[in-house]
Coordinates of C-alpha atoms and ligand atoms in Angstrom, one line a residue:
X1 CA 0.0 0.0 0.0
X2 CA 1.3 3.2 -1.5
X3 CA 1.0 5.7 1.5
X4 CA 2.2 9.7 1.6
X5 CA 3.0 10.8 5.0
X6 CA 3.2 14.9 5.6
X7 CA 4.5 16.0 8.7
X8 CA 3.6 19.5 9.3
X9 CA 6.4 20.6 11.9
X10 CA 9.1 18.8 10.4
X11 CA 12.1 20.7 11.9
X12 CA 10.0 20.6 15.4
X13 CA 10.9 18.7 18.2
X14 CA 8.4 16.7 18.6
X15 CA 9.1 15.3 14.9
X16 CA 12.8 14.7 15.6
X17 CA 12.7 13.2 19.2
X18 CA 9.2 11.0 18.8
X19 CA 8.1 10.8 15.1
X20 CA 11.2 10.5 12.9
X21 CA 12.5 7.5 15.4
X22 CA 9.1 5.8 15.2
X23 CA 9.1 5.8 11.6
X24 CA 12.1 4.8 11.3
X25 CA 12.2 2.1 14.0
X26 CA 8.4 0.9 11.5
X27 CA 11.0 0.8 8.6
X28 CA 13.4 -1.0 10.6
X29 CA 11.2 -3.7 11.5
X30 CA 9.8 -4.2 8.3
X31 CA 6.0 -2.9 9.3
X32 CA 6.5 0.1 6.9
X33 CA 4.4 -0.4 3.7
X34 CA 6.4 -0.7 0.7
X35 CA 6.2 2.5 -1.5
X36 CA 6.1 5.2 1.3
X37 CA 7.1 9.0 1.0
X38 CA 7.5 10.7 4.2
X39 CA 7.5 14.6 3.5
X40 CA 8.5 17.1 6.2
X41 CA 7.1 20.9 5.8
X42 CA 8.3 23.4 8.0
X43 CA 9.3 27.4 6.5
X44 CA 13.2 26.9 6.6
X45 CA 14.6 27.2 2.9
X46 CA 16.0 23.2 3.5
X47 CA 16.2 21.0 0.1
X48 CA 16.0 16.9 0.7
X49 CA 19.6 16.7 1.3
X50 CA 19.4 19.7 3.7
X51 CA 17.0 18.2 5.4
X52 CA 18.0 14.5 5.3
X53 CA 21.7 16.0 7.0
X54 CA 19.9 17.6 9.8
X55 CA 17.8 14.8 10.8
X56 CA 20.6 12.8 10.8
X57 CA 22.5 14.8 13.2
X58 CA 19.6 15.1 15.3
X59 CA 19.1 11.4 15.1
X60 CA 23.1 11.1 17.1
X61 CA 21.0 12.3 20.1
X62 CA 18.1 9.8 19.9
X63 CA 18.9 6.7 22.6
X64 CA 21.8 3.9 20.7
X65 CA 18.8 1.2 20.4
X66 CA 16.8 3.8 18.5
X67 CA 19.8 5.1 16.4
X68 CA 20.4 3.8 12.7
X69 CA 23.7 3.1 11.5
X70 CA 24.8 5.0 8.3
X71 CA 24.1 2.3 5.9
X72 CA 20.3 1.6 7.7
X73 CA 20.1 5.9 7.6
X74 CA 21.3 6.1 4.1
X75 CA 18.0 3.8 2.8
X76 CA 15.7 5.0 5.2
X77 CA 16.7 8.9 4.3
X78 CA 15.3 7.5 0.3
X79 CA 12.1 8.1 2.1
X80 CA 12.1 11.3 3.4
X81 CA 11.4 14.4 1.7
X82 CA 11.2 18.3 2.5
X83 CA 8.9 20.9 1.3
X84 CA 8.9 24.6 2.5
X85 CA 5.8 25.9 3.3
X86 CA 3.9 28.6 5.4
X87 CA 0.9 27.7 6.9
X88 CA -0.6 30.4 7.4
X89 CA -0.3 31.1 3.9
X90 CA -3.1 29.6 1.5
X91 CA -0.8 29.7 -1.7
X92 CA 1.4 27.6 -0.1
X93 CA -1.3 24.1 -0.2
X94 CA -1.4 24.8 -3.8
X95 CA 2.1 23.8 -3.9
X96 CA 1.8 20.6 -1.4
X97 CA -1.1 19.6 -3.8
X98 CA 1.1 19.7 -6.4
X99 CA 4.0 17.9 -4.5
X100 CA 1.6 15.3 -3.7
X101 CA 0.7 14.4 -7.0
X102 CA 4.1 14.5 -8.7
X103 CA 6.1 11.3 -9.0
X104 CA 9.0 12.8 -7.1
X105 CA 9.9 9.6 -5.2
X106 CA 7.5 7.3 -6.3
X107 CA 5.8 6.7 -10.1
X108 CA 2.2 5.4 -8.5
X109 CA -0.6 7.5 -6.9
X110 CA -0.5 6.8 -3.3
X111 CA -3.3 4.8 -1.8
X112 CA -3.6 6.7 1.6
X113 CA -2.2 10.1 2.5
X114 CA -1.9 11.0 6.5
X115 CA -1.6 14.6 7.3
X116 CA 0.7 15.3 10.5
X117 CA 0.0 18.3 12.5
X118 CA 2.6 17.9 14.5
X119 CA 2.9 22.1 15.2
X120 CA 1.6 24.4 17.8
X121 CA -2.6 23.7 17.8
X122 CA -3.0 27.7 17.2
X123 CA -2.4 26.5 13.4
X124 CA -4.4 23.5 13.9
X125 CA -8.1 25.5 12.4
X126 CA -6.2 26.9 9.3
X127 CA -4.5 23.7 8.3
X128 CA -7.1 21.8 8.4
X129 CA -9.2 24.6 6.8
X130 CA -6.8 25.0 4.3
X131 CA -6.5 21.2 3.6
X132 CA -10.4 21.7 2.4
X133 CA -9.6 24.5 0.4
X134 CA -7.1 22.7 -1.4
X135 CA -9.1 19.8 -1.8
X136 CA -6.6 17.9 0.4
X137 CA -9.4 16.2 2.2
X138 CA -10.3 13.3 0.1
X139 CA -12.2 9.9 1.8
X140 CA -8.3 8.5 1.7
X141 CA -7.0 11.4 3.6
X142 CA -6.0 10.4 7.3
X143 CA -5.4 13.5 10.0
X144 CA -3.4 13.1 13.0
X145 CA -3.8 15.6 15.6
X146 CA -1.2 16.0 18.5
X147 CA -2.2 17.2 22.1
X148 CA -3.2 19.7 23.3
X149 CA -6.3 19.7 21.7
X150 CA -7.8 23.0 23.1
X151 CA -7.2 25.0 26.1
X152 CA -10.5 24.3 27.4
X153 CA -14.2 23.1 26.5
X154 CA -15.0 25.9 24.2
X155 CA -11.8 25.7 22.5
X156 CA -11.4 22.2 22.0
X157 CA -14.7 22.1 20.7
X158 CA -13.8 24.7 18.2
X159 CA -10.9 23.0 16.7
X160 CA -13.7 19.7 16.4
X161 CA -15.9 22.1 14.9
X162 CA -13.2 22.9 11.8
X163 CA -11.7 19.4 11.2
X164 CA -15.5 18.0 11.7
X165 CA -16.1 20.5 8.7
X166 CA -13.4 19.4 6.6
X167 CA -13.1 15.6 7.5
X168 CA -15.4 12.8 8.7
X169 CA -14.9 11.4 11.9
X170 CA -13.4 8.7 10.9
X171 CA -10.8 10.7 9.1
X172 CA -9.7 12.2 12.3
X173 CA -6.8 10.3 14.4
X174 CA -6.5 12.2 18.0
X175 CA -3.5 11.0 19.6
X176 CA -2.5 10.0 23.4
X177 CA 0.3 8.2 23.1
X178 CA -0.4 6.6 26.5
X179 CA -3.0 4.4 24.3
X180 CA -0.1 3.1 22.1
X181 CA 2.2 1.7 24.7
X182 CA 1.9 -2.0 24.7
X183 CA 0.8 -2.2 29.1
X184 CA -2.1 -0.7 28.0
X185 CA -3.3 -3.3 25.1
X186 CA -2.3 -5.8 27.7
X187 CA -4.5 -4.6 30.0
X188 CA -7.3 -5.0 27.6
X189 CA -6.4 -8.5 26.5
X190 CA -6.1 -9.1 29.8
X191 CA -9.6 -7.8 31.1
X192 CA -11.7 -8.9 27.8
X193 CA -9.1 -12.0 26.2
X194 CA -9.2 -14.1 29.9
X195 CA -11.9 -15.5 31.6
X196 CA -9.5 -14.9 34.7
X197 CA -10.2 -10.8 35.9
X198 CA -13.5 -9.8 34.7
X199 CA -15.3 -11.6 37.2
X200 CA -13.4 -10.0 39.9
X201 CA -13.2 -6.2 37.7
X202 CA -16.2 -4.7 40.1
X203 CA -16.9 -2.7 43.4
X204 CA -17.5 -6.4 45.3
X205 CA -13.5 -7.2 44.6
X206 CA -12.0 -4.3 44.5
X207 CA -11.1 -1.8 46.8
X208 CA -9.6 1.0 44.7
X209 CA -7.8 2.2 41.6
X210 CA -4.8 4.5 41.3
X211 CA -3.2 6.1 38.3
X212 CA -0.2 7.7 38.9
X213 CA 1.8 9.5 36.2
X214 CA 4.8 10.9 37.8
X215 CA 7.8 12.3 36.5
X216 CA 11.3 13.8 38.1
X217 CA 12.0 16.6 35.4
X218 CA 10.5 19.5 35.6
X219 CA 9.6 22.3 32.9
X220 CA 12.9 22.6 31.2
X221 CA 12.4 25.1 28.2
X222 CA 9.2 24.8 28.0
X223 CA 8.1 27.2 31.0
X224 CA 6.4 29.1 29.2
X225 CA 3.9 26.8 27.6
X226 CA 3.7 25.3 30.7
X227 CA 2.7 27.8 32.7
X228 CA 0.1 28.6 30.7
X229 CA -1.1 24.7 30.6
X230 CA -0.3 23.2 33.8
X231 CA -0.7 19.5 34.8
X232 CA -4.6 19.3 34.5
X233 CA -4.6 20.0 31.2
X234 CA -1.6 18.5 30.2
X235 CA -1.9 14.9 31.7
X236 CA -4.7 14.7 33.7
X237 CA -7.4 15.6 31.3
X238 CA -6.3 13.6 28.0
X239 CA -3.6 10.9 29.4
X240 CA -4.8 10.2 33.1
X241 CA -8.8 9.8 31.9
X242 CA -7.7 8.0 28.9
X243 CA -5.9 5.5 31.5
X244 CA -9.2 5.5 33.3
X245 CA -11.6 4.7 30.6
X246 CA -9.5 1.6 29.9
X247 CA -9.9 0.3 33.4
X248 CA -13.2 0.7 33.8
X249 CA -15.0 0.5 30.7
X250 CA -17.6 -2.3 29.9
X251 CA -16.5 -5.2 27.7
X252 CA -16.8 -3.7 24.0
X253 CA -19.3 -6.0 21.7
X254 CA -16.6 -6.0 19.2
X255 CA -12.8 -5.3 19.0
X256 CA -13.5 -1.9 16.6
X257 CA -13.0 1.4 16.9
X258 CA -16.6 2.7 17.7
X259 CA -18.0 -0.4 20.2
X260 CA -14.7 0.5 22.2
X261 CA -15.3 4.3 21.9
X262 CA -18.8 4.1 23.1
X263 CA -17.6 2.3 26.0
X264 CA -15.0 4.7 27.0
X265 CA -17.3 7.3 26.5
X266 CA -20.4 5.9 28.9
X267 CA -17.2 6.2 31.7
X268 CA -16.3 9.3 30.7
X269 CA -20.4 10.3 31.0
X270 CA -20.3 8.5 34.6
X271 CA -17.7 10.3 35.8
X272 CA -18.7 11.8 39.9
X273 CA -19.4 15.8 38.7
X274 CA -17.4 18.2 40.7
X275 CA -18.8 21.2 42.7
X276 CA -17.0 24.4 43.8
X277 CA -16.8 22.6 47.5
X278 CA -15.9 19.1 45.9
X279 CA -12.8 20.4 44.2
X280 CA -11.9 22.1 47.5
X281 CA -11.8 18.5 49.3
X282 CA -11.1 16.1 46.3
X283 CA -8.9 18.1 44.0
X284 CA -5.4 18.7 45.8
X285 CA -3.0 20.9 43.5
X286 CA 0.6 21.5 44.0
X287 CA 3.5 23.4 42.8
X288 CA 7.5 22.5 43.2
X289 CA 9.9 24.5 45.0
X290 CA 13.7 24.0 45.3
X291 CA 14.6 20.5 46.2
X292 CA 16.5 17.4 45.2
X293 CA 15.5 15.5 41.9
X294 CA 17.6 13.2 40.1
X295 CA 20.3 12.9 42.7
X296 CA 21.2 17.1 42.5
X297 CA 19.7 20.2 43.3
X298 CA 16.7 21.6 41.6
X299 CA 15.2 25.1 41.5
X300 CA 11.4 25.4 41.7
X301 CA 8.7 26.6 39.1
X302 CA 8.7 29.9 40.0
X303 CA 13.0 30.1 39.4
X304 CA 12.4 28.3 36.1
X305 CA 13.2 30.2 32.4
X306 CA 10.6 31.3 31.0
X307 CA 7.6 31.4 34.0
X308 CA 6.0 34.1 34.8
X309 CA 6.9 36.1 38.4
X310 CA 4.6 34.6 41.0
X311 CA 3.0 32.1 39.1
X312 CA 0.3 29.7 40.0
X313 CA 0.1 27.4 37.5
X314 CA 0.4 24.1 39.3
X315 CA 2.8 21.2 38.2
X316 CA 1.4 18.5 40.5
X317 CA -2.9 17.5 40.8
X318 CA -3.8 14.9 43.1
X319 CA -7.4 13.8 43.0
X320 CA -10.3 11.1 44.1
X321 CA -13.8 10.5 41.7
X322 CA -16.0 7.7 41.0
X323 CA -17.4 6.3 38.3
X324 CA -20.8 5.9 39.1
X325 CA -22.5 2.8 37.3
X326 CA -23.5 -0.2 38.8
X327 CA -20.0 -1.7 38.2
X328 CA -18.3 0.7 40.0
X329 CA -20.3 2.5 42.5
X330 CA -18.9 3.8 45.4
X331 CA -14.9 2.4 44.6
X332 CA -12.8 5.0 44.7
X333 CA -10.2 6.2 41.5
X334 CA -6.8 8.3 42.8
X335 CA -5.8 10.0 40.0
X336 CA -2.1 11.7 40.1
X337 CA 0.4 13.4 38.3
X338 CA 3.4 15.5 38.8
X339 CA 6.6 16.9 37.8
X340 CA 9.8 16.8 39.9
X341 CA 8.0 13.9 41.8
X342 CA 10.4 11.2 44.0
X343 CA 10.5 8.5 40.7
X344 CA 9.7 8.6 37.2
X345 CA 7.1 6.1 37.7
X346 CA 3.8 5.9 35.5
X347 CA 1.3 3.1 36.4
X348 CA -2.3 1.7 37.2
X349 CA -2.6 0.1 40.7
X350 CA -5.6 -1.9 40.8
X351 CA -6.4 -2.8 44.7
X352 CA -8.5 -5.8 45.3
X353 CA -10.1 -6.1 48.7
X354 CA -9.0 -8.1 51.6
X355 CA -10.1 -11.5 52.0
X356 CA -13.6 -11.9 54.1
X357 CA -11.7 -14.7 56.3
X358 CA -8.4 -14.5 57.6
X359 CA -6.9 -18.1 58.0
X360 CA -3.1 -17.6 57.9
X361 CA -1.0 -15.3 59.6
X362 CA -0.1 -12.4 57.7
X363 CA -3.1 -12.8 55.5
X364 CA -3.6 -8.7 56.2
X365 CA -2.1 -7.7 52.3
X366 CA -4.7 -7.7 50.2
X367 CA -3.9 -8.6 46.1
X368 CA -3.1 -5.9 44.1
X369 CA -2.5 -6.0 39.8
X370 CA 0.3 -3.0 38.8
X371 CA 0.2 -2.3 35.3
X372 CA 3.4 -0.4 34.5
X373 CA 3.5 2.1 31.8
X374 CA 7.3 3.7 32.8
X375 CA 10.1 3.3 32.8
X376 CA 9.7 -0.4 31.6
X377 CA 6.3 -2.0 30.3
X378 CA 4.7 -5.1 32.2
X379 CA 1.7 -6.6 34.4
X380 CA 2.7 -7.6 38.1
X381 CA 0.4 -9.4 40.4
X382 CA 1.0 -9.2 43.9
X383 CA -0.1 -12.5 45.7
X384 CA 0.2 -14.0 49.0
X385 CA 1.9 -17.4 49.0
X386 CA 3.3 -20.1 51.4
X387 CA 7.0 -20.4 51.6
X388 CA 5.8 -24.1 53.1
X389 CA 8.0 -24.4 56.2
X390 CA 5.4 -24.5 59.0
X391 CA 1.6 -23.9 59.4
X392 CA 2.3 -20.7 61.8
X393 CA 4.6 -19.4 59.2
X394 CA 3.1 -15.5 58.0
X395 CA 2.2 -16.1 54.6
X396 CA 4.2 -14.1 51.8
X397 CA 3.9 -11.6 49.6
X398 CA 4.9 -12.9 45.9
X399 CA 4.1 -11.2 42.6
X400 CA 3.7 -12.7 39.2
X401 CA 6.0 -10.7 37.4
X402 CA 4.6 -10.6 33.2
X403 CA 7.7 -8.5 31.6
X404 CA 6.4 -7.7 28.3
X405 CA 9.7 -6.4 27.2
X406 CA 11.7 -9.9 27.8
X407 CA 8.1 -12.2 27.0
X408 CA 7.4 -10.2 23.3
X409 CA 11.0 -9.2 22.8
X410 CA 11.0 -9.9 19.2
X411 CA 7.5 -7.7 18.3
X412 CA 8.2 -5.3 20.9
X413 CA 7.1 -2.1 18.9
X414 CA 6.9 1.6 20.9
X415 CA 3.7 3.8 21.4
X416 CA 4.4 6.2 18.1
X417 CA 5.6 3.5 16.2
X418 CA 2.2 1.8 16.9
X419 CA 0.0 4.8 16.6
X420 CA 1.8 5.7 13.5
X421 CA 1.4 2.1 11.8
X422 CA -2.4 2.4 13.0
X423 CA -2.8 5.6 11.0
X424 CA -1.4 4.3 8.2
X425 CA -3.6 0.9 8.3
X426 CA -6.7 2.8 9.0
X427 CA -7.0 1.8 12.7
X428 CA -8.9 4.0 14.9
X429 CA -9.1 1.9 18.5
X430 CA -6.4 3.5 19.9
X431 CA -7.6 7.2 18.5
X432 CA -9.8 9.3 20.7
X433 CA -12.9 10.1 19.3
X434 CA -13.9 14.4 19.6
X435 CA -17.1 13.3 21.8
X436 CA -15.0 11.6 24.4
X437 CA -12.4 14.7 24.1
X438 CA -14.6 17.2 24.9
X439 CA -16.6 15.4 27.8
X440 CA -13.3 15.1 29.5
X441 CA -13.1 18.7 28.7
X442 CA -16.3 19.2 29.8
X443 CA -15.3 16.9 33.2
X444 CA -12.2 19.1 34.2
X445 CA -14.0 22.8 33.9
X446 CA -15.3 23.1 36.8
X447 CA -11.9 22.8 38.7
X448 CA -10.1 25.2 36.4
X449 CA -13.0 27.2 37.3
X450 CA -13.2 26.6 41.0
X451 CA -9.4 27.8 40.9
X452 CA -9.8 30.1 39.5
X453 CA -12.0 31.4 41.4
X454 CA -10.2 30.6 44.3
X455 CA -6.5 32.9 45.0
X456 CA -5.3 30.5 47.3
X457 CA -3.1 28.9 44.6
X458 CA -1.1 25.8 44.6
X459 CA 0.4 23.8 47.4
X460 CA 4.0 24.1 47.8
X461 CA 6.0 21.0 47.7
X462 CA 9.4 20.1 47.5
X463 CA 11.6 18.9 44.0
X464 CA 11.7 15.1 44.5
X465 CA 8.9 14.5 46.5
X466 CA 5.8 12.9 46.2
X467 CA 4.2 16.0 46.3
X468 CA 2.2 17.9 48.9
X469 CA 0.9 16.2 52.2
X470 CA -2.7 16.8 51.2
X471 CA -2.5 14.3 48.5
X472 CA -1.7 11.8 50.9
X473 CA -4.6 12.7 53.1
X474 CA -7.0 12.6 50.3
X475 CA -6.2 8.7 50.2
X476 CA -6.1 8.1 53.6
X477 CA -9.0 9.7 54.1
X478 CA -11.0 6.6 53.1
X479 CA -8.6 4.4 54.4
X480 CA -6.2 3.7 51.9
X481 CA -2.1 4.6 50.7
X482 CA -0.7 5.8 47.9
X483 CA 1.3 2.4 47.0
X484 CA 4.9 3.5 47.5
X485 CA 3.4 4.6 51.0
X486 CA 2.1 1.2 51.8
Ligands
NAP1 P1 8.4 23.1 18.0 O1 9.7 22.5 18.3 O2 8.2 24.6 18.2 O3 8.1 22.8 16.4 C1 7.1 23.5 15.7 C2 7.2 23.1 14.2 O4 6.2 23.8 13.5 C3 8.5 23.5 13.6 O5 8.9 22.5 12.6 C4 8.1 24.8 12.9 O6 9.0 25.0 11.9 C5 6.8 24.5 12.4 N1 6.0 25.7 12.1 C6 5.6 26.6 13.0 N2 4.8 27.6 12.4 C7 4.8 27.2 11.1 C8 4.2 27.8 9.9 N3 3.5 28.9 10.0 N4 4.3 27.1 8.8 C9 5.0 26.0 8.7 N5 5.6 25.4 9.7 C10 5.5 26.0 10.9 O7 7.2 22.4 18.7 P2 7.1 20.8 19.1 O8 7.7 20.7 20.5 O9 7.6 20.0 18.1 O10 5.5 20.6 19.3 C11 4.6 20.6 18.2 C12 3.3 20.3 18.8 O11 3.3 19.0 19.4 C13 2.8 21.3 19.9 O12 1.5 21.4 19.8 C14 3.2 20.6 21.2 O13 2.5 21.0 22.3 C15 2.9 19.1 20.8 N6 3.6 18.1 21.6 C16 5.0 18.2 21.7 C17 5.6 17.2 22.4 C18 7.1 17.2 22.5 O14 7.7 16.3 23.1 N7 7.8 18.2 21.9 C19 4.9 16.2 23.0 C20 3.5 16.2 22.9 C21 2.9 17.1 22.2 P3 9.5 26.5 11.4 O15 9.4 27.4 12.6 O16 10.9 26.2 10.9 O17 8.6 26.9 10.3

């Protein structure tokens, strides 16, 4: 299958430290279609070769398993192509329209085309607009659209509003790139390919969910886009409800696009609502000061480049909800994210309840299934077991230990390469669809509200922490511990 791939953003970072590795690791494992062009757009004045030499010396910073050698780099680069091209400027699609149906490359028509935006989203309404315009927008034209997708409800539904008018739905590939990493298909064959879980996936068994997505750096040069996104909108809203949808929707009729998308969207629907004084007692936000991450001193936000004087944007949210269906009613879900946190640690913690009966001493853990996401990919099951010396003996805490890395070694594929292989074969499950993107717009609104109403600001915590104290009383509150605290 003949496919064109255009990534708007080309010389961007986000296409030289994610896209351009994925594509090439696809080529590398064979999984590209034969008879691709991959054409970069950006304004700089670069030609092919120009642009070929850059990548490759951006490539010499990607990580060694990533990085091609100069022979695998030399037929890979065939590939790759650059155009020059503003935006903002409607001329300029005249001449990727044109570029698109030369033969530069390639002597055949190509079978599917996937548009890229891979810039800021600001240019996200006139691309696609544009695309239209230019007629670029054919049934077997694919978009890709990178977070963020809006700054809030109104926004996000704006962008919807412009692709919706120049593509169908199904022409529309949102991307959280927390779908494509392999834990998270695992958890689904888990839950929906065994007859083991399901049973026990419900209030009756277990005792609470946790998402954590924590990481140890902190804004680095991007202050100033942070501070005008903060972590609510820039994990919690797309990656951590994304997470959650996965854990708790209903078993899909089918294993398509839209039977899974409906699910995930009746969670997102059944999400606990919250109220000014709910976000004051479920919602805990926090900002880093100076501290210790990563083994050596670390200044806070407010000393970052780029961040405003006194700013409250907060780089940590801690919070509790419930999905409230009959499956779920009444368990809670811990959601949690932060930057300059103690670990780089992102994971589901799935808590089953105690047994009813205690028979054996030290029968007081209860089971627990960890689905890691980073650093390293896998399922853990935590079990009690029997070490079989005597009948007094406490029993044991043992885990089942499923490394996906070392079991799958050989098909092991990362979360762009995946995502872009799905685009390309026309495979929306692991896409969000704009409904479920703007209820979980819709779900976060009334805490960016209820801050903003409220000038107390974020809580203070220190670089390599966990975060502020309150987040650990939100948990305890109903009995529970974060797990590194158990
Ligand atoms: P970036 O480094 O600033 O790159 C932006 C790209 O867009 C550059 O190639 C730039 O090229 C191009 N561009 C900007 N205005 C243009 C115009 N009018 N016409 C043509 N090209 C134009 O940004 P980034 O970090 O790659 O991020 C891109 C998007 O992905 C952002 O929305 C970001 O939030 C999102 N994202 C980034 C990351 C990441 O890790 N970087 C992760 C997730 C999401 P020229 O200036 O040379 O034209």
């Amino acid at each position: 299958m003949a496919f064109d791939l255009v990534l708007f953003g080309g010389t961007g970072d986000l296409a030289w430290r994610k896209l351009m590795p994925a594509l090439f690791q696809a080529w590398r494992h064979g999984k590209l279609p034969e008879g691709g062009r991959i054409l970069a757009v950006s304004r700089q004045d670069l030609s092919d070769e120009t642009y070929r030499t850059w990548l490759k010396e951006r490539f010499a910073e990607v990580e060694d398993a990533k990085r091609p050698s100069d022979e695998e780099f030399g037929r890979f680069a065939a590939l790759l192509h650059y155009l020059r091209l503003d935006l903002s400027k409607a001329d300029d699609y005249q001449r990727l329209a044109a570029w698109l149906a030369s033969s530069t490359g390639r002597a055949s028509k190509a079978d599917v085309v996937v548009m890229f935006l891979a810039t800021s989203p600001d240019l996200f309404p006139v691309v696609c607009a544009q695309l239209g315009q230019a007629g670029l927008n054919g049934p077997n034209v694919r978009v890709v659209l990178e977070k963020p997708l809006g700054h809030d409800l109104a926004s996000a539904q704006q962008i919807n509003r412009v692709v919706r008018s120049v593509f169908a739905e199904e022409q529309a590939y949102r991307i959280d790139h927390y779908l494509g990493k392999p834990a998270v298909q695992n958890l689904t064959a888990l839950r929906f390919g065994n007859v083991l879980f399901e049973p026990l996936w419900r209030r009756e068994c277990i005792a609470n969910i946790q998402i954590t997505l924590a990481e140890t750096i902190g804004v680095g040069t991007r202050g100033d886009f942070y501070s005008r996104t903060g972590a609510l909108r820039d994990m919690i809203q797309n990656h951590a409800l994304q997470l959650l949808t996965m854990v708790a929707m209903e078993p899909p009729s089918r294993n398509v696009a839209d039977a899974i998308r409906d699910e995930k969207l009746k969670v997102l629907r059944s999400l606990k609502r919250f109220t000014p004084e709910s976000v004051g007692r479920d919602v805990v936000r926090g900002q880093y000061r100076a501290g210790n991450a990563d083994g050596k001193a670390t200044a806070g936000l407010l000393e970052e480049a780029n961040v405003p004087p006194g700013s409250t944007t907060e780089t940590f949210v801690a919070l509790r909800t419930e999905v409230q269906n009959w499956r779920w009613a009444g368990v809670p879900f811990y959601l949690r994210t932060g930057k300059r946190l103690a670990a780089r640690d992102a994971q589901i913690v799935v808590n089953f309840r105690a047994t009813p009966h205690a028979i054996f001493p030290g029968q007081n853990r209860a089971n627990k299934l960890v689905i890691k996401l980073q650093p390293e990919d896998g399922l853990e099951l935590h079990l009690l077991a029997a070490k079989g010396a005597g009948q007094s003996e406490a029993l044991t805490p043992v885990s089942l230990d499923l490394d996906f890395d070392k079991a799958f070694a050989e098909n092991r594929v990362g979360a762009y390469e995946r995502l872009l292989l799905d685009v390309i074969a026309g495979r929306l499950n692991l896409f969000v669809r704009s409904d479920e993107q703007e209820e979980a717009w819709g779900w976060v609104e009334p805490v960016l509200k209820a801050w903003r109403d409220d000038d107390t600001g974020p809580r203070p915590y220190l670089a390599g922490t966990w975060g502020p104290a309150a987040a650990s009383a939100l948990v305890a509150r109903d009995g529970f511990a974060w797990s590194e605290e158990e």
